[in-house]
PDB file of C-alpha atoms and ligand atoms in Angstrom:
ATOM      1  CA  MET S   3      98.184 100.600 142.227  1.00 54.00           C
ATOM      2  CA  SER S   4      99.611 104.031 142.944  1.00 53.00           C
ATOM      3  CA  THR S   5      97.153 106.913 142.979  1.00 57.00           C
ATOM      4  CA  ALA S   6      99.826 109.594 142.452  1.00 71.00           C
ATOM      5  CA  LYS S   7      99.368 111.607 139.274  1.00 91.00           C
ATOM      6  CA  ARG S   8     101.951 110.604 136.725  1.00 98.00           C
ATOM      7  CA  VAL S   9     103.478 113.126 134.356  1.00 98.00           C
ATOM      8  CA  ARG S  10     102.211 112.730 130.788  1.00 98.00           C
ATOM      9  CA  THR S  11     105.363 112.123 128.786  1.00 98.00           C
ATOM     10  CA  ALA S  12     106.182 111.902 125.073  1.00 99.00           C
ATOM     11  CA  ILE S  13     109.317 110.289 123.643  1.00 99.00           C
ATOM     12  CA  LEU S  14     110.671 111.679 120.362  1.00 98.00           C
ATOM     13  CA  ILE S  15     112.744 109.327 118.207  1.00 98.00           C
ATOM     14  CA  SER S  16     114.341 109.107 114.773  1.00 98.00           C
ATOM     15  CA  GLY S  17     115.535 105.504 114.737  1.00 98.00           C
ATOM     16  CA  ARG S  18     115.482 102.085 116.361  1.00 97.00           C
ATOM     17  CA  GLY S  19     114.414 103.363 119.774  1.00 98.00           C
ATOM     18  CA  SER S  20     116.391 101.198 122.185  1.00 98.00           C
ATOM     19  CA  ASN S  21     116.408 103.998 124.781  1.00 98.00           C
ATOM     20  CA  MET S  22     112.684 104.405 124.177  1.00 98.00           C
ATOM     21  CA  VAL S  23     112.169 100.720 125.007  1.00 98.00           C
ATOM     22  CA  ALA S  24     114.183 101.107 128.238  1.00 98.00           C
ATOM     23  CA  LEU S  25     112.010 104.080 129.219  1.00 98.00           C
ATOM     24  CA  ILE S  26     108.757 102.280 128.382  1.00 98.00           C
ATOM     25  CA  GLU S  27     109.880  99.268 130.446  1.00 98.00           C
ATOM     26  CA  ALA S  28     110.789 101.429 133.453  1.00 98.00           C
ATOM     27  CA  ALA S  29     107.503 103.338 133.257  1.00 98.00           C
ATOM     28  CA  LYS S  30     105.555 100.099 133.644  1.00 97.00           C
ATOM     29  CA  ALA S  31     106.262 100.219 137.384  1.00 97.00           C
ATOM     30  CA  ALA S  32     103.184 101.617 139.120  1.00 93.00           C
ATOM     31  CA  ASP S  33     105.268 104.008 141.206  1.00 96.00           C
ATOM     32  CA  PHE S  34     107.252 105.412 138.251  1.00 98.00           C
ATOM     33  CA  PRO S  35     106.484 109.155 138.192  1.00 98.00           C
ATOM     34  CA  ALA S  36     106.137 109.446 134.392  1.00 98.00           C
ATOM     35  CA  GLU S  37     103.611 107.801 132.098  1.00 98.00           C
ATOM     36  CA  ILE S  38     104.674 107.311 128.478  1.00 98.00           C
ATOM     37  CA  VAL S  39     101.587 108.294 126.496  1.00 98.00           C
ATOM     38  CA  LEU S  40     103.051 109.079 123.072  1.00 98.00           C
ATOM     39  CA  VAL S  41     106.013 108.168 120.884  1.00 98.00           C
ATOM     40  CA  ALA S  42     106.545 110.502 117.929  1.00 98.00           C
ATOM     41  CA  ALA S  43     109.092 110.283 115.114  1.00 98.00           C
ATOM     42  CA  ASN S  44     110.270 112.678 112.430  1.00 98.00           C
ATOM     43  CA  LEU S  45     110.751 109.743 110.049  1.00 97.00           C
ATOM     44  CA  PRO S  46     107.715 107.551 109.300  1.00 96.00           C
ATOM     45  CA  ASP S  47     109.898 104.441 108.977  1.00 97.00           C
ATOM     46  CA  ALA S  48     111.695 104.865 112.318  1.00 97.00           C
ATOM     47  CA  GLY S  49     111.912 101.322 113.691  1.00 97.00           C
ATOM     48  CA  GLY S  50     110.984 102.464 117.179  1.00 98.00           C
ATOM     49  CA  LEU S  51     107.435 103.356 116.083  1.00 98.00           C
ATOM     50  CA  GLU S  52     106.533  99.696 115.603  1.00 98.00           C
ATOM     51  CA  ARG S  53     108.116  98.770 118.901  1.00 98.00           C
ATOM     52  CA  ALA S  54     106.090 101.487 120.663  1.00 98.00           C
ATOM     53  CA  ALA S  55     102.856 100.390 119.006  1.00 98.00           C
ATOM     54  CA  ALA S  56     103.581  96.796 120.026  1.00 97.00           C
ATOM     55  CA  ALA S  57     103.881  98.048 123.606  1.00 97.00           C
ATOM     56  CA  GLY S  58     100.412  99.597 123.294  1.00 97.00           C
ATOM     57  CA  ILE S  59     101.572 103.216 123.153  1.00 98.00           C
ATOM     58  CA  ALA S  60     100.061 105.824 120.833  1.00 98.00           C
ATOM     59  CA  THR S  61     102.402 106.787 117.997  1.00 98.00           C
ATOM     60  CA  ALA S  62     102.640 109.749 115.659  1.00 98.00           C
ATOM     61  CA  SER S  63     104.901 110.458 112.755  1.00 98.00           C
ATOM     62  CA  VAL S  64     105.548 114.020 111.686  1.00 98.00           C
ATOM     63  CA  ASP S  65     107.803 113.807 108.651  1.00 98.00           C
ATOM     64  CA  HIS S  66     110.154 116.798 108.675  1.00 98.00           C
ATOM     65  CA  ARG S  67     110.982 116.533 104.958  1.00 97.00           C
ATOM     66  CA  PRO S  68     107.895 118.213 103.457  1.00 97.00           C
ATOM     67  CA  PHE S  69     108.716 121.284 105.567  1.00 97.00           C
ATOM     68  CA  GLY S  70     112.072 121.741 103.801  1.00 95.00           C
ATOM     69  CA  LYS S  71     114.230 124.330 105.531  1.00 95.00           C
ATOM     70  CA  ASP S  72     111.384 125.645 107.664  1.00 97.00           C
ATOM     71  CA  ARG S  73     112.320 123.967 110.954  1.00 96.00           C
ATOM     72  CA  GLU S  74     109.841 125.946 112.977  1.00 97.00           C
ATOM     73  CA  ALA S  75     106.903 124.909 110.763  1.00 98.00           C
ATOM     74  CA  PHE S  76     107.894 121.273 111.339  1.00 98.00           C
ATOM     75  CA  GLU S  77     108.111 121.900 115.060  1.00 98.00           C
ATOM     76  CA  ARG S  78     104.675 123.566 115.112  1.00 98.00           C
ATOM     77  CA  ALA S  79     103.212 120.395 113.578  1.00 98.00           C
ATOM     78  CA  LEU S  80     105.069 118.282 116.133  1.00 98.00           C
ATOM     79  CA  ASP S  81     103.966 120.568 118.934  1.00 98.00           C
ATOM     80  CA  ALA S  82     100.333 120.201 117.809  1.00 98.00           C
ATOM     81  CA  GLU S  83     100.666 116.419 118.322  1.00 98.00           C
ATOM     82  CA  LEU S  84     102.124 116.993 121.776  1.00 98.00           C
ATOM     83  CA  GLN S  85      99.282 119.354 122.682  1.00 98.00           C
ATOM     84  CA  ALA S  86      96.675 116.931 121.325  1.00 98.00           C
ATOM     85  CA  HIS S  87      97.975 114.315 123.766  1.00 98.00           C
ATOM     86  CA  GLN S  88      98.223 116.821 126.647  1.00 98.00           C
ATOM     87  CA  ILE S  89     101.945 116.168 126.998  1.00 98.00           C
ATOM     88  CA  GLU S  90     103.721 117.699 129.986  1.00 98.00           C
ATOM     89  CA  LEU S  91     107.271 116.397 129.504  1.00 98.00           C
ATOM     90  CA  VAL S  92     109.231 115.651 126.304  1.00 99.00           C
ATOM     91  CA  VAL S  93     112.075 113.124 126.188  1.00 99.00           C
ATOM     92  CA  LEU S  94     114.442 113.041 123.192  1.00 98.00           C
ATOM     93  CA  ALA S  95     115.760 109.517 122.602  1.00 98.00           C
ATOM     94  CA  GLY S  96     117.886 109.409 119.479  1.00 98.00           C
ATOM     95  CA  PHE S  97     115.904 112.293 117.968  1.00 98.00           C
ATOM     96  CA  MET S  98     118.269 113.543 115.284  1.00 96.00           C
ATOM     97  CA  ARG S  99     116.778 116.967 114.488  1.00 96.00           C
ATOM     98  CA  VAL S 100     118.264 120.144 115.889  1.00 95.00           C
ATOM     99  CA  LEU S 101     115.454 122.049 117.612  1.00 97.00           C
ATOM    100  CA  THR S 102     114.953 125.794 117.205  1.00 98.00           C
ATOM    101  CA  PRO S 103     114.905 128.253 120.104  1.00 97.00           C
ATOM    102  CA  TRP S 104     111.128 128.517 119.549  1.00 98.00           C
ATOM    103  CA  PHE S 105     110.528 124.870 120.469  1.00 98.00           C
ATOM    104  CA  VAL S 106     113.206 124.744 123.163  1.00 98.00           C
ATOM    105  CA  THR S 107     111.886 127.848 124.896  1.00 97.00           C
ATOM    106  CA  ARG S 108     108.322 126.599 124.701  1.00 98.00           C
ATOM    107  CA  TRP S 109     109.322 123.365 126.483  1.00 98.00           C
ATOM    108  CA  GLN S 110     111.989 124.857 128.725  1.00 97.00           C
ATOM    109  CA  GLY S 111     112.556 122.734 131.831  1.00 98.00           C
ATOM    110  CA  ARG S 112     110.263 120.051 130.391  1.00 98.00           C
ATOM    111  CA  LEU S 113     112.578 118.837 127.601  1.00 98.00           C
ATOM    112  CA  ILE S 114     115.446 116.402 128.193  1.00 98.00           C
ATOM    113  CA  ASN S 115     117.928 114.608 125.936  1.00 98.00           C
ATOM    114  CA  ILE S 116     120.448 111.799 126.128  1.00 98.00           C
ATOM    115  CA  HIS S 117     123.776 112.346 124.396  1.00 98.00           C
ATOM    116  CA  PRO S 118     126.402 109.645 123.821  1.00 98.00           C
ATOM    117  CA  SER S 119     129.405 111.400 125.358  1.00 98.00           C
ATOM    118  CA  LEU S 120     130.587 112.895 128.611  1.00 98.00           C
ATOM    119  CA  LEU S 121     129.431 116.437 127.913  1.00 98.00           C
ATOM    120  CA  PRO S 122     130.881 119.014 127.515  1.00 98.00           C
ATOM    121  CA  ASP S 123     133.211 116.720 125.534  1.00 98.00           C
ATOM    122  CA  PHE S 124     132.144 115.720 122.017  1.00 98.00           C
ATOM    123  CA  ARG S 125     128.990 117.698 121.389  1.00 98.00           C
ATOM    124  CA  GLY S 126     127.286 116.932 118.068  1.00 97.00           C
ATOM    125  CA  THR S 127     127.547 113.712 116.054  1.00 97.00           C
ATOM    126  CA  HIS S 128     129.994 110.765 115.659  1.00 98.00           C
ATOM    127  CA  THR S 129     130.880 110.948 119.339  1.00 98.00           C
ATOM    128  CA  HIS S 130     132.334 107.423 119.637  1.00 98.00           C
ATOM    129  CA  ALA S 131     134.627 107.811 116.633  1.00 98.00           C
ATOM    130  CA  ARG S 132     135.788 111.181 117.929  1.00 98.00           C
ATOM    131  CA  ALA S 133     136.439 109.785 121.417  1.00 98.00           C
ATOM    132  CA  LEU S 134     138.556 106.978 119.938  1.00 98.00           C
ATOM    133  CA  GLU S 135     140.379 109.440 117.708  1.00 98.00           C
ATOM    134  CA  ALA S 136     141.126 111.688 120.694  1.00 98.00           C
ATOM    135  CA  GLY S 137     142.499 108.733 122.676  1.00 98.00           C
ATOM    136  CA  VAL S 138     140.482 109.426 125.833  1.00 98.00           C
ATOM    137  CA  ALA S 139     140.615 106.853 128.652  1.00 98.00           C
ATOM    138  CA  GLU S 140     136.976 107.373 129.635  1.00 98.00           C
ATOM    139  CA  HIS S 141     133.836 107.951 127.622  1.00 98.00           C
ATOM    140  CA  GLY S 142     130.141 107.739 128.434  1.00 98.00           C
ATOM    141  CA  CYS S 143     126.748 109.381 128.193  1.00 99.00           C
ATOM    142  CA  THR S 144     124.913 112.384 129.575  1.00 98.00           C
ATOM    143  CA  VAL S 145     121.253 113.164 130.219  1.00 99.00           C
ATOM    144  CA  HIS S 146     120.679 116.911 130.198  1.00 98.00           C
ATOM    145  CA  PHE S 147     118.019 119.585 129.989  1.00 98.00           C
ATOM    146  CA  VAL S 148     117.787 120.948 126.456  1.00 98.00           C
ATOM    147  CA  VAL S 149     118.684 124.615 125.975  1.00 97.00           C
ATOM    148  CA  PRO S 150     118.897 126.518 122.678  1.00 96.00           C
ATOM    149  CA  GLU S 151     122.643 125.902 122.321  1.00 96.00           C
ATOM    150  CA  LEU S 152     123.246 122.366 120.989  1.00 96.00           C
ATOM    151  CA  ASP S 153     124.216 119.767 123.644  1.00 96.00           C
ATOM    152  CA  ALA S 154     125.013 122.548 126.107  1.00 97.00           C
ATOM    153  CA  GLY S 155     122.219 122.202 128.691  1.00 98.00           C
ATOM    154  CA  PRO S 156     122.809 121.413 132.374  1.00 98.00           C
ATOM    155  CA  THR S 157     123.509 117.794 133.268  1.00 98.00           C
ATOM    156  CA  ILE S 158     120.953 115.677 135.105  1.00 98.00           C
ATOM    157  CA  LEU S 159     122.947 112.407 135.177  1.00 98.00           C
ATOM    158  CA  GLN S 160     126.124 111.076 133.602  1.00 98.00           C
ATOM    159  CA  ALA S 161     127.634 107.580 133.361  1.00 98.00           C
ATOM    160  CA  LYS S 162     131.249 106.770 132.539  1.00 98.00           C
ATOM    161  CA  VAL S 163     132.721 103.730 130.806  1.00 98.00           C
ATOM    162  CA  PRO S 164     136.372 102.869 130.199  1.00 98.00           C
ATOM    163  CA  VAL S 165     137.793 102.944 126.677  1.00 98.00           C
ATOM    164  CA  LEU S 166     139.541  99.576 126.324  1.00 98.00           C
ATOM    165  CA  PRO S 167     142.497  98.557 124.163  1.00 96.00           C
ATOM    166  CA  GLY S 168     141.214  97.290 120.819  1.00 97.00           C
ATOM    167  CA  ASP S 169     137.908  99.164 121.052  1.00 98.00           C
ATOM    168  CA  ASP S 170     136.258 100.176 117.817  1.00 98.00           C
ATOM    169  CA  GLU S 171     133.158 102.312 117.319  1.00 98.00           C
ATOM    170  CA  ALA S 172     130.850  99.290 117.638  1.00 98.00           C
ATOM    171  CA  SER S 173     132.302  97.949 120.884  1.00 98.00           C
ATOM    172  CA  LEU S 174     132.535 101.372 122.484  1.00 98.00           C
ATOM    173  CA  SER S 175     129.014 102.439 121.472  1.00 98.00           C
ATOM    174  CA  ALA S 176     127.596  99.149 122.811  1.00 98.00           C
ATOM    175  CA  ARG S 177     129.302  99.746 126.175  1.00 98.00           C
ATOM    176  CA  VAL S 178     127.934 103.290 126.309  1.00 98.00           C
ATOM    177  CA  LEU S 179     124.444 102.232 125.183  1.00 98.00           C
ATOM    178  CA  GLU S 180     124.169  99.817 128.092  1.00 98.00           C
ATOM    179  CA  GLN S 181     124.729 102.773 130.422  1.00 99.00           C
ATOM    180  CA  GLU S 182     122.250 104.931 128.480  1.00 99.00           C
ATOM    181  CA  HIS S 183     119.542 102.339 129.113  1.00 98.00           C
ATOM    182  CA  ARG S 184     120.396 102.389 132.814  1.00 98.00           C
ATOM    183  CA  ILE S 185     120.563 106.138 133.457  1.00 98.00           C
ATOM    184  CA  TYR S 186     117.849 107.487 131.158  1.00 99.00           C
ATOM    185  CA  PRO S 187     114.973 105.975 133.174  1.00 98.00           C
ATOM    186  CA  GLN S 188     116.643 107.221 136.372  1.00 98.00           C
ATOM    187  CA  ALA S 189     116.973 110.732 134.957  1.00 98.00           C
ATOM    188  CA  LEU S 190     113.391 110.772 133.705  1.00 99.00           C
ATOM    189  CA  ALA S 191     112.190 109.753 137.176  1.00 98.00           C
ATOM    190  CA  LEU S 192     114.233 112.558 138.767  1.00 98.00           C
ATOM    191  CA  VAL S 193     112.707 115.180 136.463  1.00 98.00           C
ATOM    192  CA  ALA S 194     109.143 113.830 136.472  1.00 98.00           C
ATOM    193  CA  SER S 195     109.093 113.642 140.276  1.00 98.00           C
ATOM    194  CA  GLY S 196     110.428 117.180 140.572  1.00 98.00           C
ATOM    195  CA  ALA S 197     113.580 116.017 142.402  1.00 98.00           C
ATOM    196  CA  VAL S 198     115.641 117.730 139.692  1.00 98.00           C
ATOM    197  CA  ARG S 199     114.465 120.854 137.913  1.00 98.00           C
ATOM    198  CA  LEU S 200     115.854 123.515 135.613  1.00 98.00           C
ATOM    199  CA  GLU S 201     116.255 126.793 137.424  1.00 96.00           C
ATOM    200  CA  ASP S 202     118.300 129.829 136.345  1.00 94.00           C
ATOM    201  CA  GLY S 203     120.155 127.693 133.810  1.00 94.00           C
ATOM    202  CA  THR S 204     121.216 124.999 136.283  1.00 97.00           C
ATOM    203  CA  ALA S 205     119.833 121.546 137.071  1.00 97.00           C
ATOM    204  CA  LEU S 206     118.770 122.091 140.668  1.00 97.00           C
ATOM    205  CA  GLY S 207     118.944 118.882 142.700  1.00 96.00           C
ATOM    206  CA  ALA S 208     121.231 117.048 140.257  1.00 93.00           C
TER     207      ALA S 208
HETATM  208  C1  GAR X 324     121.716 106.828 121.344  1.00 66.35           C
HETATM  209  O1  GAR X 324     123.048 106.394 121.486  1.00 66.35           O
HETATM  210  C2  GAR X 324     121.593 108.289 121.742  1.00 66.35           C
HETATM  211  O2  GAR X 324     122.428 108.655 122.796  1.00 66.35           O
HETATM  212  C3  GAR X 324     122.005 108.970 120.470  1.00 66.35           C
HETATM  213  O3  GAR X 324     121.426 108.215 119.440  1.00 66.35           O
HETATM  214  C4  GAR X 324     121.317 106.850 119.865  1.00 66.35           C
HETATM  215  C5  GAR X 324     119.894 106.416 119.660  1.00 66.35           C
HETATM  216  O4  GAR X 324     119.748 105.057 119.899  1.00 66.35           O
HETATM  217  N1  GAR X 324     121.569 110.334 120.450  1.00 66.35           N
HETATM  218  C6  GAR X 324     122.223 111.308 119.855  1.00 66.35           C
HETATM  219  O5  GAR X 324     123.265 111.143 119.256  1.00 66.35           O
HETATM  220  C7  GAR X 324     121.577 112.676 119.976  1.00 66.35           C
HETATM  221  N2  GAR X 324     122.413 113.684 119.427  1.00 66.35           N
HETATM  222  P1  GAR X 324     118.329 104.427 120.192  1.00 66.35           P
HETATM  223  O6  GAR X 324     117.408 104.881 119.041  1.00 66.35           O
HETATM  224  O7  GAR X 324     118.559 102.965 120.162  1.00 66.35           O
HETATM  225  O8  GAR X 324     117.859 104.935 121.513  1.00 66.35           O
END
């Protein structure tokens, strides 16, 4: 067993959590530099919560809806969960809430996201449909540090896939998702080990 201190990591989800599962699997290796200690969701019925619990990981649900338009109040409740578990690194995996500058600044350099496009192309939602609509030859996914501007943070890792004749949203998203599951654990390891870090707005070491 490795004696190196592993970085206490939380995964935030909103849905099924297939990236979360890939991260949990990777972190089972004794020499993986991050330990997944908490999975938190903004929707109590997010399917990933059950999958995390089944893997023996602590779960929390902080429903954003009672907070109405007060995003920061929701984030303070979420942050309290993160503090309670002494979290050092936060990984967004299909977490579909836009975070305020308050939260992003608080976790600056310790907050990463995976986005289903080759950023800076197709920020925001419905990325696969928009890629098909635009007729691009290549599509993919990006792991990046989160900064206050949406989907605009510096890239840690990217993976490309071809767009094939006859692709629809389902076939293209499945091809991209396979790459997400491959690169997200790699990116988390790079950040948790300190090999890549956010400095002066760039991903140093990426
Ligand atoms: C993933 O494709 C992820 O890239 C995307 O949501 C999906 C979640 O799937 N994230 C975003 O669109 C963030 N803006 P998962 O719950 O199976 O990991």
